[in-house]
Short mmCIF file of C-alpha atoms in Angstrom, two decimals:
data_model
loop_
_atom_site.label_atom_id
_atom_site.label_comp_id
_atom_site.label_asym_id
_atom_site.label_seq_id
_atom_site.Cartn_x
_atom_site.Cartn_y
_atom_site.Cartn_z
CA UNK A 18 -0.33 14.11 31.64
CA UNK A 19 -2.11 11.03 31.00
CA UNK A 20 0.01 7.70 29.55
CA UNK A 21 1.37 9.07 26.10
CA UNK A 22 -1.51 8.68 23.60
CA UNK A 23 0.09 7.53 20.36
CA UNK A 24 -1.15 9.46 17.52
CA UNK A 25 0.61 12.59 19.66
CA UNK A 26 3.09 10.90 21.38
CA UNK A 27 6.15 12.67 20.37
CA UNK A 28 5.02 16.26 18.62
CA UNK A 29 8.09 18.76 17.71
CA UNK A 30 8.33 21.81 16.17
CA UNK A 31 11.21 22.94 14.10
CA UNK A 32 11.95 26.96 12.76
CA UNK A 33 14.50 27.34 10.60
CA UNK A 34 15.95 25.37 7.85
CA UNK A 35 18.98 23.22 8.60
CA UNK A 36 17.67 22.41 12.65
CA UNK A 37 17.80 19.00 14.13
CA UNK A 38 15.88 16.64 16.04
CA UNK A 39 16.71 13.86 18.89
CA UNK A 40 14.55 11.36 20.81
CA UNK A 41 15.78 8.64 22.97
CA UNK A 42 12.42 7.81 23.91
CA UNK A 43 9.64 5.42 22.27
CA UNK A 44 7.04 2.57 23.37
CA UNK A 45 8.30 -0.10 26.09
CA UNK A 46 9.99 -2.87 23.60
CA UNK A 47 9.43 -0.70 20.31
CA UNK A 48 12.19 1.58 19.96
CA UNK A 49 15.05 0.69 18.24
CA UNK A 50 17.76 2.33 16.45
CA UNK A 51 20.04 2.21 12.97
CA UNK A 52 19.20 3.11 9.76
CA UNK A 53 15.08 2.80 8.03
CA UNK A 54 15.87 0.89 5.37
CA UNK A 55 12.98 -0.15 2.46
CA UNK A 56 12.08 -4.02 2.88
CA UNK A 57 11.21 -4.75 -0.65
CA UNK A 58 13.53 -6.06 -3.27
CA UNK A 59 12.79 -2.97 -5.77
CA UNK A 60 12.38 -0.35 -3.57
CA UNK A 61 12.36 2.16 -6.57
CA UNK A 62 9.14 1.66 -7.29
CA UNK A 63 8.08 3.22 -3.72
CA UNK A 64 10.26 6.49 -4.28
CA UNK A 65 9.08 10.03 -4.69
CA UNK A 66 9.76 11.34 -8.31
CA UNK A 67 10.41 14.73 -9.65
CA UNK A 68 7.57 16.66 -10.83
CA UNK A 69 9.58 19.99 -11.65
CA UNK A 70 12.21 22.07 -10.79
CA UNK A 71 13.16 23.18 -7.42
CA UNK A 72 10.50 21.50 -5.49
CA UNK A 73 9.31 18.82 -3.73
CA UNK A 74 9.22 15.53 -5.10
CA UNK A 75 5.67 13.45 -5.23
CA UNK A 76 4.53 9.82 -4.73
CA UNK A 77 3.32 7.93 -7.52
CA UNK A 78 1.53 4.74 -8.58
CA UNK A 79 4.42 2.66 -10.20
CA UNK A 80 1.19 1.61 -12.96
CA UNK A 81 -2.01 3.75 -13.48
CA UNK A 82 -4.71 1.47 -15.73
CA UNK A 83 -7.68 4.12 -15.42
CA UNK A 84 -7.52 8.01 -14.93
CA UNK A 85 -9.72 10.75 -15.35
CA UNK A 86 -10.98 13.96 -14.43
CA UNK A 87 -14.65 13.67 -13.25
CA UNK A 88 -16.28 15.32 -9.56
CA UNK A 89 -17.92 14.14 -6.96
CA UNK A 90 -21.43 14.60 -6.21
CA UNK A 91 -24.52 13.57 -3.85
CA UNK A 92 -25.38 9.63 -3.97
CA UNK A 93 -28.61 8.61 -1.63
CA UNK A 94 -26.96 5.21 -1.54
CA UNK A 95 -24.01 6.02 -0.52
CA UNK A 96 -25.02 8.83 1.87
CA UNK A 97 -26.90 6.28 3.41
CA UNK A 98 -24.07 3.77 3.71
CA UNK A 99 -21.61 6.25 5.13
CA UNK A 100 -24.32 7.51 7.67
CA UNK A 101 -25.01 3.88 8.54
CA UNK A 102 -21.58 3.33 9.42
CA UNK A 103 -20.45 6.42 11.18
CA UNK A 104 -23.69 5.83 13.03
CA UNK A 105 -22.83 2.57 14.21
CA UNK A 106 -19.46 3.25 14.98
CA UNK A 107 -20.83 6.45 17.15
CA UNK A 108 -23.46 4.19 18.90
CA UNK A 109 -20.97 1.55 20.03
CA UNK A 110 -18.75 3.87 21.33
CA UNK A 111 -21.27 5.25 23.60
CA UNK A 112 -22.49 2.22 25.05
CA UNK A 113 -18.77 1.48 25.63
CA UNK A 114 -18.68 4.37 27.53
CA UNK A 115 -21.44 4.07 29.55
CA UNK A 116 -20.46 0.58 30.32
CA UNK A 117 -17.33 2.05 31.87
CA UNK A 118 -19.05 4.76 33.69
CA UNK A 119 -21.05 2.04 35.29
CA UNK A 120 -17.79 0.77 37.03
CA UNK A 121 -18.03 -2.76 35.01
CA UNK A 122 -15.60 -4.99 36.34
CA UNK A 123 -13.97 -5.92 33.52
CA UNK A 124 -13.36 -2.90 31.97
CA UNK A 125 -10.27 -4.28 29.60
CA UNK A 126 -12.90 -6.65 27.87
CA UNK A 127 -15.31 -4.18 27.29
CA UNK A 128 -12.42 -2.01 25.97
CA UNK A 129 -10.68 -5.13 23.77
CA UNK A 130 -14.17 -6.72 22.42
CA UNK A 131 -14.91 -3.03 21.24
CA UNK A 132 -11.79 -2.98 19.74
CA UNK A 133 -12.33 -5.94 17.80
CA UNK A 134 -15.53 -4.63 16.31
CA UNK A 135 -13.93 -1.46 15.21
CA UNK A 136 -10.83 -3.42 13.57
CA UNK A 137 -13.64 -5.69 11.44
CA UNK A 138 -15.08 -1.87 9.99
CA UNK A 139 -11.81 -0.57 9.53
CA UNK A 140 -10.69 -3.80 7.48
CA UNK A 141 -14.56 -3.72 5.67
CA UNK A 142 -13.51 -0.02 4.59
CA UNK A 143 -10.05 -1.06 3.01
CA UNK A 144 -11.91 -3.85 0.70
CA UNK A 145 -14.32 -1.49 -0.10
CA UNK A 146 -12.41 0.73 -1.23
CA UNK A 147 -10.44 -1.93 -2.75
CA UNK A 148 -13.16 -3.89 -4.90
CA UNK A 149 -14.48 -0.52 -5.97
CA UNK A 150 -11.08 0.56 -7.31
CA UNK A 151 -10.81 -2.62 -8.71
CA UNK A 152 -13.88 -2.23 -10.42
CA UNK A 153 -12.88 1.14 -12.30
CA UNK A 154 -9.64 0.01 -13.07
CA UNK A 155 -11.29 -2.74 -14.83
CA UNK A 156 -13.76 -0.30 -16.33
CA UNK A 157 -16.41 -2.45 -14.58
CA UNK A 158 -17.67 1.01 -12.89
CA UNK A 159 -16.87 4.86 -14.34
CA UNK A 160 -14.92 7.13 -11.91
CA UNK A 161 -17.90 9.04 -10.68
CA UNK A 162 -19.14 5.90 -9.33
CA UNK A 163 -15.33 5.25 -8.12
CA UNK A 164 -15.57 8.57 -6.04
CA UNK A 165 -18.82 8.11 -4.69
CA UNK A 166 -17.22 4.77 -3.05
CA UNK A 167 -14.26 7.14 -2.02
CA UNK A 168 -16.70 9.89 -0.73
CA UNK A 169 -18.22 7.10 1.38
CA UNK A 170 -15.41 5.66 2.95
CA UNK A 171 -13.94 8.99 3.80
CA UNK A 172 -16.84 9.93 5.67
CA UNK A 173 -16.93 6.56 7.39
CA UNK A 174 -13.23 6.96 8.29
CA UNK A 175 -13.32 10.21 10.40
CA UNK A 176 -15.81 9.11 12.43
CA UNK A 177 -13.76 6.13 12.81
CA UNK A 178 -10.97 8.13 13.66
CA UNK A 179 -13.55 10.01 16.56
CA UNK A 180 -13.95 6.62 17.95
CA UNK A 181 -10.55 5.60 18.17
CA UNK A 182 -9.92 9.17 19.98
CA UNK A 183 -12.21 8.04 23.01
CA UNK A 184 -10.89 4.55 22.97
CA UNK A 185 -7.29 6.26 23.32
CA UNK A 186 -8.14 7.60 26.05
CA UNK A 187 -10.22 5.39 27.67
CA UNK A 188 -7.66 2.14 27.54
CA UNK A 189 -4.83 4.61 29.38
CA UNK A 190 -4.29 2.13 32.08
CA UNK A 191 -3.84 -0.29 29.01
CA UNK A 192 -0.80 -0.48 27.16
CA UNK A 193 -1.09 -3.08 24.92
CA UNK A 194 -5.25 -1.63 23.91
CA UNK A 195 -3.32 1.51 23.55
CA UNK A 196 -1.30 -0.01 20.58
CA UNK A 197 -4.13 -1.65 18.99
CA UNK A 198 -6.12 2.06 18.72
CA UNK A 199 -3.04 3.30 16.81
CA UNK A 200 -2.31 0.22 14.58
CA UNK A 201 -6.05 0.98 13.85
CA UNK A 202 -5.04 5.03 13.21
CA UNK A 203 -2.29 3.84 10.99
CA UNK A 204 -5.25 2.87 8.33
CA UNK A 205 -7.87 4.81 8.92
CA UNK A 206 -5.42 7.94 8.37
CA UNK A 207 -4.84 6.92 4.80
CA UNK A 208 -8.54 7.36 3.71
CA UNK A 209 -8.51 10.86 4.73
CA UNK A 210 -7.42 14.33 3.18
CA UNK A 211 -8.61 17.29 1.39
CA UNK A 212 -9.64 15.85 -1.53
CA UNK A 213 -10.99 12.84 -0.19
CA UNK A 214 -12.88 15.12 2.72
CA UNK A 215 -14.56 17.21 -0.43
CA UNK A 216 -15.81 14.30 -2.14
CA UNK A 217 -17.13 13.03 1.26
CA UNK A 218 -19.06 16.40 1.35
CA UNK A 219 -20.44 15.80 -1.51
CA UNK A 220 -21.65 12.42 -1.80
CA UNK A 221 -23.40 13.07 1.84
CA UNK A 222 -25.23 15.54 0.41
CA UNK A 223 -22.89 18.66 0.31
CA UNK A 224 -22.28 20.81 -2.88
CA UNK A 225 -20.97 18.84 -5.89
CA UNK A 226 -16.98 19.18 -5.99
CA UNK A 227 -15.34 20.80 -8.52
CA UNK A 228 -13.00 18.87 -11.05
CA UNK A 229 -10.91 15.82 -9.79
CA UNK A 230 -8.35 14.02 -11.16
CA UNK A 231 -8.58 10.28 -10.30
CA UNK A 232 -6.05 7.71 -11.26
CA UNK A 233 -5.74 4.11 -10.17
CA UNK A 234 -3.68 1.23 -10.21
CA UNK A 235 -4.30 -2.07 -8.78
CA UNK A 236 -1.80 -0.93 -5.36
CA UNK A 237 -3.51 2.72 -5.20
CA UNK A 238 -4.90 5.65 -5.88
CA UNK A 239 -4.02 9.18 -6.77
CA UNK A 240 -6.45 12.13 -6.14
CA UNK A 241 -5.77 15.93 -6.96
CA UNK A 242 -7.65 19.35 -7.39
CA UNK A 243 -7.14 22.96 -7.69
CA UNK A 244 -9.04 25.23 -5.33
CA UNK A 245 -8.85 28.62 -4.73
CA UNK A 246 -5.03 29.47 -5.65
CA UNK A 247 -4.20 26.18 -4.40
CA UNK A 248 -2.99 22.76 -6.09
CA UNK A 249 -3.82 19.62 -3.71
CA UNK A 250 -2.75 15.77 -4.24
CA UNK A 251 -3.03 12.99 -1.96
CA UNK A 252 -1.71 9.24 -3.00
CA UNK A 253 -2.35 6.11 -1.17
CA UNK A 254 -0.35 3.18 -1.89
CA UNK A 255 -1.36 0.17 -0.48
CA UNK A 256 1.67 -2.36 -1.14
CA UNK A 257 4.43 0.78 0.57
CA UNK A 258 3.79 -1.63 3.87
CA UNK A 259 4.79 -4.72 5.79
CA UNK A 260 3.72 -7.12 8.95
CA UNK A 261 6.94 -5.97 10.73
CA UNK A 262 6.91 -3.43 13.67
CA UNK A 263 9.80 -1.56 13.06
CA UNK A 264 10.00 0.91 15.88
CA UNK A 265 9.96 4.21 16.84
CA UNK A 266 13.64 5.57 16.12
CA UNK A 267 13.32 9.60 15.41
CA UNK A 268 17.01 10.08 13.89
CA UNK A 269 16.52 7.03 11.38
CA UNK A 270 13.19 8.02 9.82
CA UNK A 271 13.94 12.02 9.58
CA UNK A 272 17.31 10.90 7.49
CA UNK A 273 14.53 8.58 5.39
CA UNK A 274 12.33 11.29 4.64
CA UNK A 275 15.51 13.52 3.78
CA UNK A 276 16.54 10.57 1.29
CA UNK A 277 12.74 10.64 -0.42
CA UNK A 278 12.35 14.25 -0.33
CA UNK A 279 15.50 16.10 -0.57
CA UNK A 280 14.55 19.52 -1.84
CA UNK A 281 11.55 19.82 0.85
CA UNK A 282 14.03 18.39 3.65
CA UNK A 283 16.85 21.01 2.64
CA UNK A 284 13.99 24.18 1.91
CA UNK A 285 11.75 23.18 5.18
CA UNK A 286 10.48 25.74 7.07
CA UNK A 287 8.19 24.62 10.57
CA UNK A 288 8.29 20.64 10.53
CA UNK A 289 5.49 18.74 12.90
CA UNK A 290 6.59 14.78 13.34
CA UNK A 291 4.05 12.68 15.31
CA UNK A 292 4.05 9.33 15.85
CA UNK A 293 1.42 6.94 14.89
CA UNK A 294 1.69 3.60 16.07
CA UNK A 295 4.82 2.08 17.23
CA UNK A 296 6.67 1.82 13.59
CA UNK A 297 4.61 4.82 11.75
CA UNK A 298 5.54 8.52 11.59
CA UNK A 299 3.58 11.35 10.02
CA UNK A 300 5.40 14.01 9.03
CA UNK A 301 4.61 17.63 8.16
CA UNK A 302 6.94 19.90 6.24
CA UNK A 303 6.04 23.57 5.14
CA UNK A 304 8.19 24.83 2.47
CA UNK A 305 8.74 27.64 0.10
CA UNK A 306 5.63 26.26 -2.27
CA UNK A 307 3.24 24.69 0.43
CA UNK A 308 3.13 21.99 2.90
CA UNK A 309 3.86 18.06 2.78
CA UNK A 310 2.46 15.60 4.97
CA UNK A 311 3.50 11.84 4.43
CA UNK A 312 2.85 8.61 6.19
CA UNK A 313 5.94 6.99 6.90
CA UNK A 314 6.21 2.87 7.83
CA UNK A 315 9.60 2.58 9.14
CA UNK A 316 9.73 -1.08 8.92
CA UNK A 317 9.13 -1.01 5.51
CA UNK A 318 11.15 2.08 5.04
CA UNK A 319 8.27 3.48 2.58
CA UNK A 320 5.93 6.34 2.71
CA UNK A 321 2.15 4.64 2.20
CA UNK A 322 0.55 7.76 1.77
CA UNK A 323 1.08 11.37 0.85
CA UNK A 324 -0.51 14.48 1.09
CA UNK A 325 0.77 17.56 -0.62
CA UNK A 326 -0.70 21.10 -1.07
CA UNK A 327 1.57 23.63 -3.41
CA UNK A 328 0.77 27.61 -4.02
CA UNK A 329 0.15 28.07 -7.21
CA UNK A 330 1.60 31.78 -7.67
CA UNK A 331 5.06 30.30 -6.26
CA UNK A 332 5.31 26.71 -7.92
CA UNK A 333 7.69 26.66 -10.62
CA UNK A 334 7.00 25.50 -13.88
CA UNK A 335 8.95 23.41 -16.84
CA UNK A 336 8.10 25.16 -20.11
CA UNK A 337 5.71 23.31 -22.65
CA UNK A 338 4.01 23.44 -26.04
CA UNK A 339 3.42 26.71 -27.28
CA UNK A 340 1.83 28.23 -30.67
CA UNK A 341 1.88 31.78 -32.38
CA UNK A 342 -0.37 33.34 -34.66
CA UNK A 343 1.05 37.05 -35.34
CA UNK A 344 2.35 38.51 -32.18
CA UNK A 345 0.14 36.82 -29.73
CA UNK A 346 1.69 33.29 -28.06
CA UNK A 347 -0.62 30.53 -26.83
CA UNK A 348 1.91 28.84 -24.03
CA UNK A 349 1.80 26.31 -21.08
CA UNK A 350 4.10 24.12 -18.84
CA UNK A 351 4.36 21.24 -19.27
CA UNK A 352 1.64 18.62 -19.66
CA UNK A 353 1.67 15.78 -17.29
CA UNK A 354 -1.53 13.89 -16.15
CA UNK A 355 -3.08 15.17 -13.21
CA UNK A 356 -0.71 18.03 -12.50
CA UNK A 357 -1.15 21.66 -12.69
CA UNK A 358 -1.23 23.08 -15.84
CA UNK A 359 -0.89 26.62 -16.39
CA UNK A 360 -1.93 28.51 -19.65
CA UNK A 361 -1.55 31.90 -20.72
CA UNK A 362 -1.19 34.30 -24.06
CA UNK A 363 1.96 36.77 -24.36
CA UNK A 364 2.31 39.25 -26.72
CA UNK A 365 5.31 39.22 -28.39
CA UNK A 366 7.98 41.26 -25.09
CA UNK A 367 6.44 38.62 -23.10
CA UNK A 368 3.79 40.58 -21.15
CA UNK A 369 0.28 38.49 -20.85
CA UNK A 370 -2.37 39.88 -23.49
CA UNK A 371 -6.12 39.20 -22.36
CA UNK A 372 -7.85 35.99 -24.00
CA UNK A 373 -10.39 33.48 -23.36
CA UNK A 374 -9.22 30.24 -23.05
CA UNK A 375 -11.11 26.89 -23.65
CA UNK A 376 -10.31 22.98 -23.16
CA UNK A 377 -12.35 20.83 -25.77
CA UNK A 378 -14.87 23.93 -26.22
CA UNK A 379 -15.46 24.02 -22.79
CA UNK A 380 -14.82 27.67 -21.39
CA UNK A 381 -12.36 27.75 -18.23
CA UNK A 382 -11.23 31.29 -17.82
CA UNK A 383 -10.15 34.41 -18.99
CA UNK A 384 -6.43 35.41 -18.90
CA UNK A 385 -6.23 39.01 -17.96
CA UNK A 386 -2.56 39.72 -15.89
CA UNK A 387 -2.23 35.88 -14.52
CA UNK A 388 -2.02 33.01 -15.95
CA UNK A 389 -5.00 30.28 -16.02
CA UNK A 390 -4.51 27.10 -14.37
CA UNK A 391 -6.54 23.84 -14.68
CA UNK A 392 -5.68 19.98 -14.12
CA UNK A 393 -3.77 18.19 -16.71
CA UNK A 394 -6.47 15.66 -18.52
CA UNK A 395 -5.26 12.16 -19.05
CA UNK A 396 -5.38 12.01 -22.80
CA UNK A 397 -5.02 14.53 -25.43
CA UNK A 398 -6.78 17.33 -25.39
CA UNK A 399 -7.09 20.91 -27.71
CA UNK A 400 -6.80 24.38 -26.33
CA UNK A 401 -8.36 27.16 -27.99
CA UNK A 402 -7.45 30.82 -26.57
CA UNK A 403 -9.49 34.00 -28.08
CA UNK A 404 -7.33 37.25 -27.65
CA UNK A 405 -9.74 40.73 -29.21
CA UNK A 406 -7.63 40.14 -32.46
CA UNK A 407 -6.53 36.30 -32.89
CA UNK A 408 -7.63 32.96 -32.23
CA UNK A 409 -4.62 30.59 -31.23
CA UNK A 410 -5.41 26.94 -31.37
CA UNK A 411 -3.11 23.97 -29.79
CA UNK A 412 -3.11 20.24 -29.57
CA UNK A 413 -1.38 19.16 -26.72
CA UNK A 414 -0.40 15.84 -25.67
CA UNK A 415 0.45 15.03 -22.10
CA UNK A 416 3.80 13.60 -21.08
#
């Protein structure tokens, strides 16, 4: 095995809820030991909050000044911009190669002045991102112009993150090159995901994405979508980190992530930890509604970003506004931006009744045995449902 490479340098597996986990073991000068404690004086406003009952808590923006629920489709601008870029990444990285396959004598310089190229296009990509988001939340730009600029700089980011794969393993002989690729990692990883990856797709010339929630503050950004069964949300904060390198210490950051996400902690089923970096640790946690993956900074003691997918036949529900018009019942959870919302008519022993349900006049499914699900819009919004014998109408504002 080849010097540890540090986006897989520690990888566990755990079965069974309740099972622990112990490493002694971490980068030369990096490990240390004690407690992850958050860094900021109101660390509140980094902690997970509960969404429902019985599962697992979420990250938030502590302010959201623009949200909507738009989709992401092709842009020839940005297309080009995110080819441009991967391109250029993918072309320096070759001639790097072939440099070192020519035995050049200084192969640590070829290795470090790469390096510092692919540090300036990571740190371009964060104030893209940034001024774009920026932009929206000043409604300067709408959010399908937001997403297109999200699209973009997800596309630009995995092939980033191929780069940073070679240089991995070419700098093995160099430790401290070795460190720079994952301190490089640590951002790139926070631009990716599955919502992110299907609005890449599409603004590269893929099929439009369905609907996406988008909401923004002016420290990060909150995507989510429902696909196939399957509610997804990824969060990015971008003030959850510091400048300090606070180590590699296994015991310390799994009690952290128990602390920020008890129920998922005390219901996990197989748990992946890697490390990234030499203070950042991703973890993965399957539970009883779907899976959680979350970027941990242990110096800081706060997860920067956060990517959860839930089941929507198993994800339990608070109870919310509801209407009746004879027997027949118009109900749904509860309304909160962005979130799952699940709509149904019952007749009046509680079985589902057939109906045709509509958001603002637009048509989004018919509720035969199940229940229909859509995102939670931002504002207020009316729902009409059309069972064979009654037409139930609601006005529902979200919480």
């Amino acid at each position: 095995m080849t010097r540890p490479l540090r986006s897989v340098l520690l990888t566990l597996l755990v079965l069974g809820v309740g099972a622990s986990l112990a490493v002694g073991a971490g980068p030369a000068g990096a490990a240390t030991s004690g407690q992850v404690h958050p860094s900021v004086e109101d660390p509140s406003v980094f902690q997970p909050v509960e969404v429902g009952p019985n599962t697992t808590r979420s990250l938030t923006l502590d302010t959201v000044e623009e949200s909507a629920i738009t989709a992401g489709s092709v842009s020839v601008t940005d297309a080009m911009q995110a080819e441009s870029g991967a391109v250029e990444a993918i072309l320096d990285s070759h001639a790097v190669q072939n440099r070192l396959a020519a035995n050049d004598p200084d192969r640590e310089r070829v290795l470090r002045e790469a390096l510092d190229r692919n540090a300036d296009r990571v740190e371009e990509l964060a104030h893209r991102e940034q001024v774009a988001r920026d932009r929206y939340r000043t409604s300067e730009i709408g959010p399908e112009t937001y997403l297109s600029t999200v699209g973009q700089v997800n596309q630009e980011a995995n092939a980033l993150e191929n780069t940073l794969r070679t240089y991995e393993a070419l700098a093995e002989d160099h430790p401290a090159l070795q460190d720079r690729v994952a301190a490089q990692q640590t951002d790139t990883l926070r631009y990716t995901g599955p919502v992110a990856g299907e609005i890449g797709t599409a603004v590269t010339g893929g099929d439009p994405t369905g609907d996406i929630f988008v909401s923004v503050g002016e420290n990060g950004v909150a995507l989510s979508a429902i696909r196939d069964g399957t509610y997804n949300r990824e969060v990015m904060r971008t003030d959850a980190r510091d400048d300090a390198v606070g180590g590699v210490d296994l015991d310390a950051a799994q009690s952290r992530i128990a602390e920020l996400y008890p129920w998922a902690w005390e219901n996990k089923g197989d748990v992946s930890i890697n490390t990234v970096g030499q203070d950042v640790f991703r973890f993965q946690l399957s539970h009883g509604h779907g899976v959680l993956n979350s970027l941990l900074d242990t110096s800081s003691g706060n997860v920067y970003r956060e990517v959860q997918e839930k089941s929507l036949s198993s994800l339990p529900v608070m109870s919310g506004p509801s209407t009746t018009v004879n027997n027949s019942t118009l109900q749904m959870s509860e309304p909160r931006p962005g979130s799952p919302l699940r709509v149904q008519v019952v007749n009046q022993t509680g079985v589902s009744e057939p109906a045709t349900i509509q958001v603002e006049g637009s048509p989004i499914g018919t509720a035969d045995e199940s229940p229909v699900w859509l995102l939670t819009p931002p504002t207020s919004f009316n729902v009409t449902a059309e069972t064979g014998t009654e037409t139930l109408e609601l006005g529902v504002q979200p919480e």
